[in-house]
Amino acid sequence: MSPVMTTQAPFSSAVDHDLYQIAPTRQTPTSVMMGTDHQLHRPPIAQQHFSGPDPLERQGHSGTGNLSTSPSNHQDPRDFNEIRQSSRAYTARSPLLPMLDEFDLDPLFPPQNGAANEPQIPNDDPHTAFHVEGDGQMFSQPQPDATIPSIVEDASHIFSQFDWGWEGLFASQAATPNFHSLFLPTEGLSSAPSLSTQSVATPTRSAENVARLGDNYADAAPWSHVSATWRAQHFVEQEYVENIKLAETTRERILATTQNFFRLTLDSLNVNSNPGTRFLMADLKRYSSSSILMLPPTPILHIYLETFLTSFEPYYPLINKRLFDPNAIASGKNEQLAIVMLLLVIAYGAMRDPAVKARRLSTGLLEICRLTTLHLLDKDNTNPRSMILAECALLSTYQAAFSGDKWLMESSFGQMHQYLMLSKHSRFFERDPTTPYVLSNETDVELLWHSWLEREYTSSLVMVDQEISILNDNNPTLTIPDLEKSLPDGDDLWLAHDASTWFQFWKTAYGPEAGTSTPFVPAKTSLPELFQSLLDDKLENWKPRLQILHLRLLLYPIHIITAQMCELMLCVSEKEPLRFSQTACLPSSNVRFEEIKTLLQTWWSVFRGLEENTTRQTAQRQVTEILYHLLNLKLAVSWSHVEQFSRAYIRQPRPTQGLPAIALRRPREAVFHCGQIMRILHNMDVEIRPLWWPAALYRVAIILWTLSMSHTIERPERTDPDTVSDIAIDRCPPEAPIWQTFLRFYRGRPCLTADDGVLQPIDDATTVLRVCSDLLRQYKNMFCLAESLLGELEGLANS
């Protein structure tokens, strides 16, 4: 007899490998799909044995050999017919059946184990099988879900023609993001992101974020739980950006393009609407059966856009002319990138909404836009100089970095580095031409205005890179010589609604000599030149023209040299002798340390003199001040040591190894800057806080907890409680006189303010965690990042 090929039925838990015979000519899925003459034959029923000895005991038997089995192992042919009919009815509902007209699916649905004469016991649990004991009694035993991946793996050769990516689908994580696993222990110290380095099923997580978008199709929950009135109540007319309502034609265009992106993304991630994924899933509710993407109603989309204009646009100027018109954006030249930008704006608004459907929409759209942007970037390498692509990269990277989703957060680091390097090599940050423009008529003013607007976009990329690197303890991507682009101008120029208004503001800002009949020279000052003025202690000379945005950008080169100095100090040991003179390394590092502190003090003295007149400028000032205090914290403590100490404490509440001396360089200054960050957050309305504020509060909590655990903060010299004054570090402004006595002589007891207004000393580690956790708990439903970091603090408190 000719040799036979054996195959295993993918939907049977115990099947003899010797029983399914195929004709001598080998049958392949390709031949089935091409309609060839090869036929898949089902063996006679008499030769089928579905409960027999262990397959290892039957090695050596041929497909036609006689197997000795007990009578209970034979199945009645009538039962076979019933099971075959049931399997056919089940597969008839699959959309794949028209493609398999000539493919006999009966071998794929064999009957389950059991004797023909055994009673049928109803069982509603699909994961429970019935077994027979020696005395003939039946018992049920739950089957572990782990058997499903192996079944699919064995069956993958049958459906290989469709390339469905079984292993990726069935190795998926839970449908709900595990926010509490974001900040897990890492081994070793480095400047790596403050995230877990444990391996993640990259395509699986990405596929899950996109696939769960279909769940909104069947979910009747509301799309939003927020109102859109805060900006109208707090923004004045000269800073208020009008939000044009979305037209129905624009909404249909966005929906059609998004549906196309959705299907392409599902295909690229091997998450197709195939029959296999629907009934092979261990959890049938993990993915929706719908591959249709739904967008919220137009009024809900308007709320999402309003949220974007409230809490994103004031910090990263992307909307000029005080007008946000999604209809005009969607009808732009590059339609695909325009739709991607609008989807990212919608995703940002949904990310700050506590509604379940809004969060699901945000994560899915963000993943789709991230992959689409990378695809368009690879498709056309001239796009790095495109302004709209720069906006898409900024929006997607910023949202992913502070989304609270582990996979998106980790992917944002590489994405930001990739785009900035492409932009650098595309000369995106080069100095602007200094050739004067001769303005003779209004047409020249209009052209000059649009040219000026394009130049202003560059600074936003630098600011996003700075915030991501500071809050994740990374080095900035760019270097100081890379930043040759001219500094941006003020908000009055940026928000001018037409060319003539813009030019009037420019003449007011830069002098009456800028008449329309005289040459106009664009601003020549770049960020390296401004930084050089800071090094030369000449920053006061620029004060009449300095804006809050300029000093915020000036923190970027300060961050670069601070990161370099901190890395050097990690390499210098204070205990072991050096191979070369101590005077050549450790003292020089201390001198460099003091120089950077001096630069920051100079920066602060100039920054305090700037005035803010609008809500927009006040928000920019508060965020810039938080970044300033975070940079000072980087000097005062070694975040990598502090974070590793907290993670080690979770694993072992009484760690045997303490903190090195370099971990807490300036404990009193650390207390001061931590208190100032909390004070600023208390003074900011939650509607306008930046997306990363939970990460800043988390860093404050871990540093104060470490200081209390290590007993680094010295006790006051006076032990009489009546003579010791309490310092509310999260309420006292930086100019309060009590700070000078605390920093110089340590007179006073630092405390945090609880929700009831009672001052709690920070020398109690439990109190520190409780106060910071309460602040995060109030807004955990509005920020996924707050929810994840709250779990970290609660885990540390319960250790």
PDB file of C-alpha atoms in Angstrom, residues 84-335:
ATOM      1  CA  ARG A  84     -21.166  15.964  10.875  1.00  0.00           C
ATOM      2  CA  GLN A  85     -24.433  17.815  10.293  1.00  0.00           C
ATOM      3  CA  SER A  86     -23.794  19.999  13.345  1.00  0.00           C
ATOM      4  CA  SER A  87     -20.311  20.873  12.176  1.00  0.00           C
ATOM      5  CA  ARG A  88     -21.538  21.727   8.701  1.00  0.00           C
ATOM      6  CA  ALA A  89     -24.252  23.998  10.114  1.00  0.00           C
ATOM      7  CA  TYR A  90     -21.674  25.716  12.297  1.00  0.00           C
ATOM      8  CA  THR A  91     -19.232  26.357   9.501  1.00  0.00           C
ATOM      9  CA  ALA A  92     -22.009  27.510   7.179  1.00  0.00           C
ATOM     10  CA  ARG A  93     -22.135  30.751   9.135  1.00  0.00           C
ATOM     11  CA  SER A  94     -18.506  31.494   8.313  1.00  0.00           C
ATOM     12  CA  PRO A  95     -17.718  34.028   5.596  1.00  0.00           C
ATOM     13  CA  LEU A  96     -14.914  31.731   4.404  1.00  0.00           C
ATOM     14  CA  LEU A  97     -17.234  28.919   3.279  1.00  0.00           C
ATOM     15  CA  PRO A  98     -17.777  30.227  -0.286  1.00  0.00           C
ATOM     16  CA  MET A  99     -14.013  30.024  -0.737  1.00  0.00           C
ATOM     17  CA  LEU A 100     -13.959  26.344   0.314  1.00  0.00           C
ATOM     18  CA  ASP A 101     -16.664  24.870  -1.861  1.00  0.00           C
ATOM     19  CA  GLU A 102     -14.492  21.913  -2.804  1.00  0.00           C
ATOM     20  CA  PHE A 103     -12.934  21.518   0.629  1.00  0.00           C
ATOM     21  CA  ASP A 104     -14.594  18.808   2.705  1.00  0.00           C
ATOM     22  CA  LEU A 105     -14.633  20.308   6.176  1.00  0.00           C
ATOM     23  CA  ASP A 106     -15.972  17.163   7.843  1.00  0.00           C
ATOM     24  CA  PRO A 107     -12.512  15.895   8.911  1.00  0.00           C
ATOM     25  CA  LEU A 108     -11.951  19.203  10.645  1.00  0.00           C
ATOM     26  CA  PHE A 109     -14.891  18.663  13.000  1.00  0.00           C
ATOM     27  CA  PRO A 110     -14.593  15.085  14.321  1.00  0.00           C
ATOM     28  CA  PRO A 111     -16.751  13.866  17.166  1.00  0.00           C
ATOM     29  CA  GLN A 112     -15.560  14.284  20.714  1.00  0.00           C
ATOM     30  CA  ASN A 113     -14.450  11.449  22.990  1.00  0.00           C
ATOM     31  CA  GLY A 114     -17.024   9.174  24.521  1.00  0.00           C
ATOM     32  CA  ALA A 115     -18.723   5.831  23.975  1.00  0.00           C
ATOM     33  CA  ALA A 116     -21.815   5.408  21.923  1.00  0.00           C
ATOM     34  CA  ASN A 117     -23.754   3.867  24.756  1.00  0.00           C
ATOM     35  CA  GLU A 118     -22.914   6.577  27.285  1.00  0.00           C
ATOM     36  CA  PRO A 119     -25.652   8.934  28.400  1.00  0.00           C
ATOM     37  CA  GLN A 120     -25.614  12.454  27.049  1.00  0.00           C
ATOM     38  CA  ILE A 121     -25.112  14.910  29.889  1.00  0.00           C
ATOM     39  CA  PRO A 122     -25.769  18.543  29.082  1.00  0.00           C
ATOM     40  CA  ASN A 123     -22.806  20.824  29.467  1.00  0.00           C
ATOM     41  CA  ASP A 124     -22.968  24.514  28.752  1.00  0.00           C
ATOM     42  CA  ASP A 125     -19.290  25.154  29.421  1.00  0.00           C
ATOM     43  CA  PRO A 126     -17.332  24.808  26.185  1.00  0.00           C
ATOM     44  CA  HIS A 127     -14.121  24.314  28.145  1.00  0.00           C
ATOM     45  CA  THR A 128     -15.371  21.257  30.101  1.00  0.00           C
ATOM     46  CA  ALA A 129     -14.922  17.672  28.829  1.00  0.00           C
ATOM     47  CA  PHE A 130     -16.379  14.429  30.161  1.00  0.00           C
ATOM     48  CA  HIS A 131     -14.211  11.463  31.056  1.00  0.00           C
ATOM     49  CA  VAL A 132     -14.994   7.887  32.060  1.00  0.00           C
ATOM     50  CA  GLU A 133     -13.496   6.268  35.119  1.00  0.00           C
ATOM     51  CA  GLY A 134     -12.800   2.583  35.474  1.00  0.00           C
ATOM     52  CA  ASP A 135     -16.146   1.869  37.117  1.00  0.00           C
ATOM     53  CA  GLY A 136     -18.066   3.456  34.250  1.00  0.00           C
ATOM     54  CA  GLN A 137     -19.011   6.626  36.143  1.00  0.00           C
ATOM     55  CA  MET A 138     -18.532   9.937  34.407  1.00  0.00           C
ATOM     56  CA  PHE A 139     -16.906  13.019  35.797  1.00  0.00           C
ATOM     57  CA  SER A 140     -16.303  16.439  34.314  1.00  0.00           C
ATOM     58  CA  GLN A 141     -12.931  18.057  34.236  1.00  0.00           C
ATOM     59  CA  PRO A 142     -12.343  21.659  33.083  1.00  0.00           C
ATOM     60  CA  GLN A 143      -9.907  21.837  30.253  1.00  0.00           C
ATOM     61  CA  PRO A 144      -7.294  24.593  30.538  1.00  0.00           C
ATOM     62  CA  ASP A 145      -7.342  27.343  27.986  1.00  0.00           C
ATOM     63  CA  ALA A 146      -3.678  26.658  27.324  1.00  0.00           C
ATOM     64  CA  THR A 147      -4.689  23.814  25.030  1.00  0.00           C
ATOM     65  CA  ILE A 148      -6.118  26.209  22.497  1.00  0.00           C
ATOM     66  CA  PRO A 149      -2.803  27.702  21.312  1.00  0.00           C
ATOM     67  CA  SER A 150      -1.370  24.226  20.731  1.00  0.00           C
ATOM     68  CA  ILE A 151      -4.464  23.227  18.768  1.00  0.00           C
ATOM     69  CA  VAL A 152      -4.159  26.271  16.587  1.00  0.00           C
ATOM     70  CA  GLU A 153      -0.454  25.731  16.162  1.00  0.00           C
ATOM     71  CA  ASP A 154      -1.082  22.185  14.941  1.00  0.00           C
ATOM     72  CA  ALA A 155      -3.784  23.390  12.590  1.00  0.00           C
ATOM     73  CA  SER A 156      -1.856  26.299  11.143  1.00  0.00           C
ATOM     74  CA  HIS A 157      -0.641  24.265   8.160  1.00  0.00           C
ATOM     75  CA  ILE A 158      -4.223  23.670   7.087  1.00  0.00           C
ATOM     76  CA  PHE A 159      -4.999  27.392   6.833  1.00  0.00           C
ATOM     77  CA  SER A 160      -1.507  28.543   5.862  1.00  0.00           C
ATOM     78  CA  GLN A 161      -2.849  29.897   2.602  1.00  0.00           C
ATOM     79  CA  PHE A 162      -4.489  32.780   4.490  1.00  0.00           C
ATOM     80  CA  ASP A 163      -1.575  33.740   6.774  1.00  0.00           C
ATOM     81  CA  TRP A 164      -3.706  34.584   9.780  1.00  0.00           C
ATOM     82  CA  GLY A 165      -0.925  34.776  12.358  1.00  0.00           C
ATOM     83  CA  TRP A 166      -2.394  32.295  14.822  1.00  0.00           C
ATOM     84  CA  GLU A 167       0.429  32.458  17.319  1.00  0.00           C
ATOM     85  CA  GLY A 168       0.263  36.231  17.582  1.00  0.00           C
ATOM     86  CA  LEU A 169      -3.487  36.242  18.112  1.00  0.00           C
ATOM     87  CA  PHE A 170      -3.600  33.568  20.746  1.00  0.00           C
ATOM     88  CA  ALA A 171      -0.613  34.843  22.702  1.00  0.00           C
ATOM     89  CA  SER A 172      -2.462  38.093  23.232  1.00  0.00           C
ATOM     90  CA  GLN A 173      -2.586  39.888  26.527  1.00  0.00           C
ATOM     91  CA  ALA A 174      -5.825  40.687  28.276  1.00  0.00           C
ATOM     92  CA  ALA A 175      -8.179  42.952  26.435  1.00  0.00           C
ATOM     93  CA  THR A 176      -7.998  45.560  29.170  1.00  0.00           C
ATOM     94  CA  PRO A 177      -4.522  47.179  29.477  1.00  0.00           C
ATOM     95  CA  ASN A 178      -2.647  46.136  32.570  1.00  0.00           C
ATOM     96  CA  PHE A 179      -1.694  49.574  33.767  1.00  0.00           C
ATOM     97  CA  HIS A 180      -0.162  48.249  36.967  1.00  0.00           C
ATOM     98  CA  SER A 181       2.671  46.527  35.102  1.00  0.00           C
ATOM     99  CA  LEU A 182       4.082  49.674  33.571  1.00  0.00           C
ATOM    100  CA  PHE A 183       6.837  50.477  36.015  1.00  0.00           C
ATOM    101  CA  LEU A 184       8.317  47.117  36.902  1.00  0.00           C
ATOM    102  CA  PRO A 185      11.818  46.396  38.206  1.00  0.00           C
ATOM    103  CA  THR A 186      14.699  46.707  35.808  1.00  0.00           C
ATOM    104  CA  GLU A 187      18.175  45.398  36.311  1.00  0.00           C
ATOM    105  CA  GLY A 188      21.054  47.793  36.293  1.00  0.00           C
ATOM    106  CA  LEU A 189      21.277  51.553  36.049  1.00  0.00           C
ATOM    107  CA  SER A 190      21.206  53.425  32.807  1.00  0.00           C
ATOM    108  CA  SER A 191      19.563  56.352  31.146  1.00  0.00           C
ATOM    109  CA  ALA A 192      16.929  54.050  29.723  1.00  0.00           C
ATOM    110  CA  PRO A 193      13.271  54.980  30.024  1.00  0.00           C
ATOM    111  CA  SER A 194      11.627  54.517  33.376  1.00  0.00           C
ATOM    112  CA  LEU A 195       9.568  51.639  32.028  1.00  0.00           C
ATOM    113  CA  SER A 196       9.641  47.903  32.318  1.00  0.00           C
ATOM    114  CA  THR A 197      12.145  46.168  30.086  1.00  0.00           C
ATOM    115  CA  GLN A 198      10.230  42.912  30.124  1.00  0.00           C
ATOM    116  CA  SER A 199       9.435  41.550  26.712  1.00  0.00           C
ATOM    117  CA  VAL A 200       6.051  42.378  25.266  1.00  0.00           C
ATOM    118  CA  ALA A 201       4.321  40.666  22.368  1.00  0.00           C
ATOM    119  CA  THR A 202       4.728  43.673  20.128  1.00  0.00           C
ATOM    120  CA  PRO A 203       2.404  42.768  17.250  1.00  0.00           C
ATOM    121  CA  THR A 204      -0.064  41.223  19.688  1.00  0.00           C
ATOM    122  CA  ARG A 205      -0.492  44.358  21.783  1.00  0.00           C
ATOM    123  CA  SER A 206      -0.666  46.527  18.704  1.00  0.00           C
ATOM    124  CA  ALA A 207      -3.251  44.226  17.138  1.00  0.00           C
ATOM    125  CA  GLU A 208      -5.316  44.201  20.304  1.00  0.00           C
ATOM    126  CA  ASN A 209      -5.466  47.988  20.461  1.00  0.00           C
ATOM    127  CA  VAL A 210      -6.790  48.133  16.915  1.00  0.00           C
ATOM    128  CA  ALA A 211      -9.073  45.092  17.009  1.00  0.00           C
ATOM    129  CA  ARG A 212     -10.979  46.291  20.061  1.00  0.00           C
ATOM    130  CA  LEU A 213     -12.202  49.304  18.105  1.00  0.00           C
ATOM    131  CA  GLY A 214     -14.902  47.023  16.745  1.00  0.00           C
ATOM    132  CA  ASP A 215     -16.316  46.612  20.249  1.00  0.00           C
ATOM    133  CA  ASN A 216     -17.753  50.123  20.071  1.00  0.00           C
ATOM    134  CA  TYR A 217     -20.083  48.909  17.338  1.00  0.00           C
ATOM    135  CA  ALA A 218     -22.121  46.837  19.795  1.00  0.00           C
ATOM    136  CA  ASP A 219     -21.566  48.915  22.925  1.00  0.00           C
ATOM    137  CA  ALA A 220     -24.503  51.125  23.873  1.00  0.00           C
ATOM    138  CA  ALA A 221     -22.585  53.085  26.528  1.00  0.00           C
ATOM    139  CA  PRO A 222     -22.212  56.865  26.138  1.00  0.00           C
ATOM    140  CA  TRP A 223     -19.298  58.280  24.195  1.00  0.00           C
ATOM    141  CA  SER A 224     -18.391  61.124  26.563  1.00  0.00           C
ATOM    142  CA  HIS A 225     -18.742  62.241  30.167  1.00  0.00           C
ATOM    143  CA  VAL A 226     -17.250  65.733  29.891  1.00  0.00           C
ATOM    144  CA  SER A 227     -18.513  69.164  28.988  1.00  0.00           C
ATOM    145  CA  ALA A 228     -16.924  71.662  26.628  1.00  0.00           C
ATOM    146  CA  THR A 229     -17.489  74.948  28.444  1.00  0.00           C
ATOM    147  CA  TRP A 230     -14.237  75.492  30.375  1.00  0.00           C
ATOM    148  CA  ARG A 231     -12.333  77.246  27.586  1.00  0.00           C
ATOM    149  CA  ALA A 232     -15.142  79.664  26.811  1.00  0.00           C
ATOM    150  CA  GLN A 233     -15.264  80.670  30.478  1.00  0.00           C
ATOM    151  CA  HIS A 234     -11.514  81.238  30.971  1.00  0.00           C
ATOM    152  CA  PHE A 235     -10.010  82.326  27.632  1.00  0.00           C
ATOM    153  CA  VAL A 236     -10.250  85.959  26.540  1.00  0.00           C
ATOM    154  CA  GLU A 237     -11.045  87.018  23.003  1.00  0.00           C
ATOM    155  CA  GLN A 238      -7.481  87.690  21.818  1.00  0.00           C
ATOM    156  CA  GLU A 239      -6.402  84.139  22.725  1.00  0.00           C
ATOM    157  CA  TYR A 240      -9.605  82.222  22.042  1.00  0.00           C
ATOM    158  CA  VAL A 241      -9.356  79.845  19.075  1.00  0.00           C
ATOM    159  CA  GLU A 242     -12.697  79.404  17.347  1.00  0.00           C
ATOM    160  CA  ASN A 243     -13.714  75.784  16.923  1.00  0.00           C
ATOM    161  CA  ILE A 244     -15.591  75.429  13.630  1.00  0.00           C
ATOM    162  CA  LYS A 245     -18.240  72.730  13.719  1.00  0.00           C
ATOM    163  CA  LEU A 246     -17.592  69.615  11.703  1.00  0.00           C
ATOM    164  CA  ALA A 247     -19.642  69.429   8.521  1.00  0.00           C
ATOM    165  CA  GLU A 248     -21.437  66.187   7.719  1.00  0.00           C
ATOM    166  CA  THR A 249     -19.596  65.869   4.419  1.00  0.00           C
ATOM    167  CA  THR A 250     -16.280  66.188   6.264  1.00  0.00           C
ATOM    168  CA  ARG A 251     -17.387  63.621   8.813  1.00  0.00           C
ATOM    169  CA  GLU A 252     -18.272  61.176   6.034  1.00  0.00           C
ATOM    170  CA  ARG A 253     -14.890  61.752   4.407  1.00  0.00           C
ATOM    171  CA  ILE A 254     -13.108  61.144   7.703  1.00  0.00           C
ATOM    172  CA  LEU A 255     -15.159  58.016   8.364  1.00  0.00           C
ATOM    173  CA  ALA A 256     -14.508  56.548   4.905  1.00  0.00           C
ATOM    174  CA  THR A 257     -10.784  57.197   5.079  1.00  0.00           C
ATOM    175  CA  THR A 258     -10.570  55.918   8.637  1.00  0.00           C
ATOM    176  CA  GLN A 259     -12.412  52.728   7.702  1.00  0.00           C
ATOM    177  CA  ASN A 260      -9.836  52.184   4.977  1.00  0.00           C
ATOM    178  CA  PHE A 261      -6.990  52.766   7.453  1.00  0.00           C
ATOM    179  CA  PHE A 262      -8.708  50.400   9.870  1.00  0.00           C
ATOM    180  CA  ARG A 263      -8.956  47.531   7.409  1.00  0.00           C
ATOM    181  CA  LEU A 264      -5.403  48.029   6.154  1.00  0.00           C
ATOM    182  CA  THR A 265      -4.114  48.036   9.720  1.00  0.00           C
ATOM    183  CA  LEU A 266      -6.033  44.866  10.551  1.00  0.00           C
ATOM    184  CA  ASP A 267      -4.546  43.198   7.490  1.00  0.00           C
ATOM    185  CA  SER A 268      -1.021  44.309   8.312  1.00  0.00           C
ATOM    186  CA  LEU A 269      -1.410  43.006  11.869  1.00  0.00           C
ATOM    187  CA  ASN A 270      -3.015  39.720  10.712  1.00  0.00           C
ATOM    188  CA  VAL A 271      -6.269  40.481  12.523  1.00  0.00           C
ATOM    189  CA  ASN A 272      -8.671  39.718   9.704  1.00  0.00           C
ATOM    190  CA  SER A 273     -12.382  39.030   9.849  1.00  0.00           C
ATOM    191  CA  ASN A 274     -11.758  35.312   9.399  1.00  0.00           C
ATOM    192  CA  PRO A 275     -13.810  32.393  10.692  1.00  0.00           C
ATOM    193  CA  GLY A 276     -10.966  30.926  12.678  1.00  0.00           C
ATOM    194  CA  THR A 277     -10.520  33.726  15.169  1.00  0.00           C
ATOM    195  CA  ARG A 278     -14.200  33.813  16.057  1.00  0.00           C
ATOM    196  CA  PHE A 279     -14.727  30.292  17.414  1.00  0.00           C
ATOM    197  CA  LEU A 280     -11.157  29.399  18.331  1.00  0.00           C
ATOM    198  CA  MET A 281     -10.812  32.220  20.846  1.00  0.00           C
ATOM    199  CA  ALA A 282     -10.681  31.131  24.459  1.00  0.00           C
ATOM    200  CA  ASP A 283     -12.445  34.350  25.388  1.00  0.00           C
ATOM    201  CA  LEU A 284     -15.132  34.983  22.830  1.00  0.00           C
ATOM    202  CA  LYS A 285     -15.636  38.546  24.061  1.00  0.00           C
ATOM    203  CA  ARG A 286     -12.022  39.555  23.591  1.00  0.00           C
ATOM    204  CA  TYR A 287     -12.619  40.869  20.102  1.00  0.00           C
ATOM    205  CA  SER A 288     -15.838  42.036  18.550  1.00  0.00           C
ATOM    206  CA  SER A 289     -17.257  40.121  15.630  1.00  0.00           C
ATOM    207  CA  SER A 290     -17.515  43.406  13.728  1.00  0.00           C
ATOM    208  CA  SER A 291     -14.790  44.814  11.537  1.00  0.00           C
ATOM    209  CA  ILE A 292     -16.662  48.100  11.157  1.00  0.00           C
ATOM    210  CA  LEU A 293     -15.163  51.141  12.815  1.00  0.00           C
ATOM    211  CA  MET A 294     -17.610  53.571  14.335  1.00  0.00           C
ATOM    212  CA  LEU A 295     -16.991  57.240  14.972  1.00  0.00           C
ATOM    213  CA  PRO A 296     -18.948  59.117  17.630  1.00  0.00           C
ATOM    214  CA  PRO A 297     -21.758  61.481  16.626  1.00  0.00           C
ATOM    215  CA  THR A 298     -20.778  64.906  15.392  1.00  0.00           C
ATOM    216  CA  PRO A 299     -21.541  66.715  18.713  1.00  0.00           C
ATOM    217  CA  ILE A 300     -19.251  64.269  20.553  1.00  0.00           C
ATOM    218  CA  LEU A 301     -16.489  64.846  18.019  1.00  0.00           C
ATOM    219  CA  HIS A 302     -16.886  68.571  18.636  1.00  0.00           C
ATOM    220  CA  ILE A 303     -16.327  67.951  22.376  1.00  0.00           C
ATOM    221  CA  TYR A 304     -13.144  66.002  21.617  1.00  0.00           C
ATOM    222  CA  LEU A 305     -11.858  68.835  19.438  1.00  0.00           C
ATOM    223  CA  GLU A 306     -12.703  71.319  22.174  1.00  0.00           C
ATOM    224  CA  THR A 307     -10.682  69.276  24.683  1.00  0.00           C
ATOM    225  CA  PHE A 308      -7.718  69.403  22.328  1.00  0.00           C
ATOM    226  CA  LEU A 309      -7.915  73.183  22.043  1.00  0.00           C
ATOM    227  CA  THR A 310      -8.161  73.494  25.829  1.00  0.00           C
ATOM    228  CA  SER A 311      -5.271  71.370  27.087  1.00  0.00           C
ATOM    229  CA  PHE A 312      -2.916  70.810  24.143  1.00  0.00           C
ATOM    230  CA  GLU A 313      -2.881  73.806  21.845  1.00  0.00           C
ATOM    231  CA  PRO A 314      -1.782  76.374  24.493  1.00  0.00           C
ATOM    232  CA  TYR A 315       1.419  74.388  25.166  1.00  0.00           C
ATOM    233  CA  TYR A 316       2.310  73.378  21.613  1.00  0.00           C
ATOM    234  CA  PRO A 317       1.162  76.050  19.145  1.00  0.00           C
ATOM    235  CA  LEU A 318      -0.183  74.256  16.080  1.00  0.00           C
ATOM    236  CA  ILE A 319      -3.351  76.252  15.360  1.00  0.00           C
ATOM    237  CA  ASN A 320      -2.800  79.735  13.951  1.00  0.00           C
ATOM    238  CA  LYS A 321      -5.153  82.578  12.999  1.00  0.00           C
ATOM    239  CA  ARG A 322      -7.287  81.840  16.096  1.00  0.00           C
ATOM    240  CA  LEU A 323      -9.282  79.440  13.940  1.00  0.00           C
ATOM    241  CA  PHE A 324      -9.513  75.668  13.943  1.00  0.00           C
ATOM    242  CA  ASP A 325     -11.417  74.550  10.873  1.00  0.00           C
ATOM    243  CA  PRO A 326     -11.442  70.738  10.466  1.00  0.00           C
ATOM    244  CA  ASN A 327     -13.361  71.109   7.211  1.00  0.00           C
ATOM    245  CA  ALA A 328     -10.543  73.124   5.635  1.00  0.00           C
ATOM    246  CA  ILE A 329      -7.905  70.735   7.009  1.00  0.00           C
ATOM    247  CA  ALA A 330      -9.650  67.669   5.585  1.00  0.00           C
ATOM    248  CA  SER A 331      -9.827  69.246   2.135  1.00  0.00           C
ATOM    249  CA  GLY A 332      -6.122  70.088   2.031  1.00  0.00           C
ATOM    250  CA  LYS A 333      -3.588  68.989  -0.553  1.00  0.00           C
ATOM    251  CA  ASN A 334      -2.382  65.870   1.274  1.00  0.00           C
ATOM    252  CA  GLU A 335      -5.716  64.315   2.150  1.00  0.00           C
TER     253      GLU A 335
END
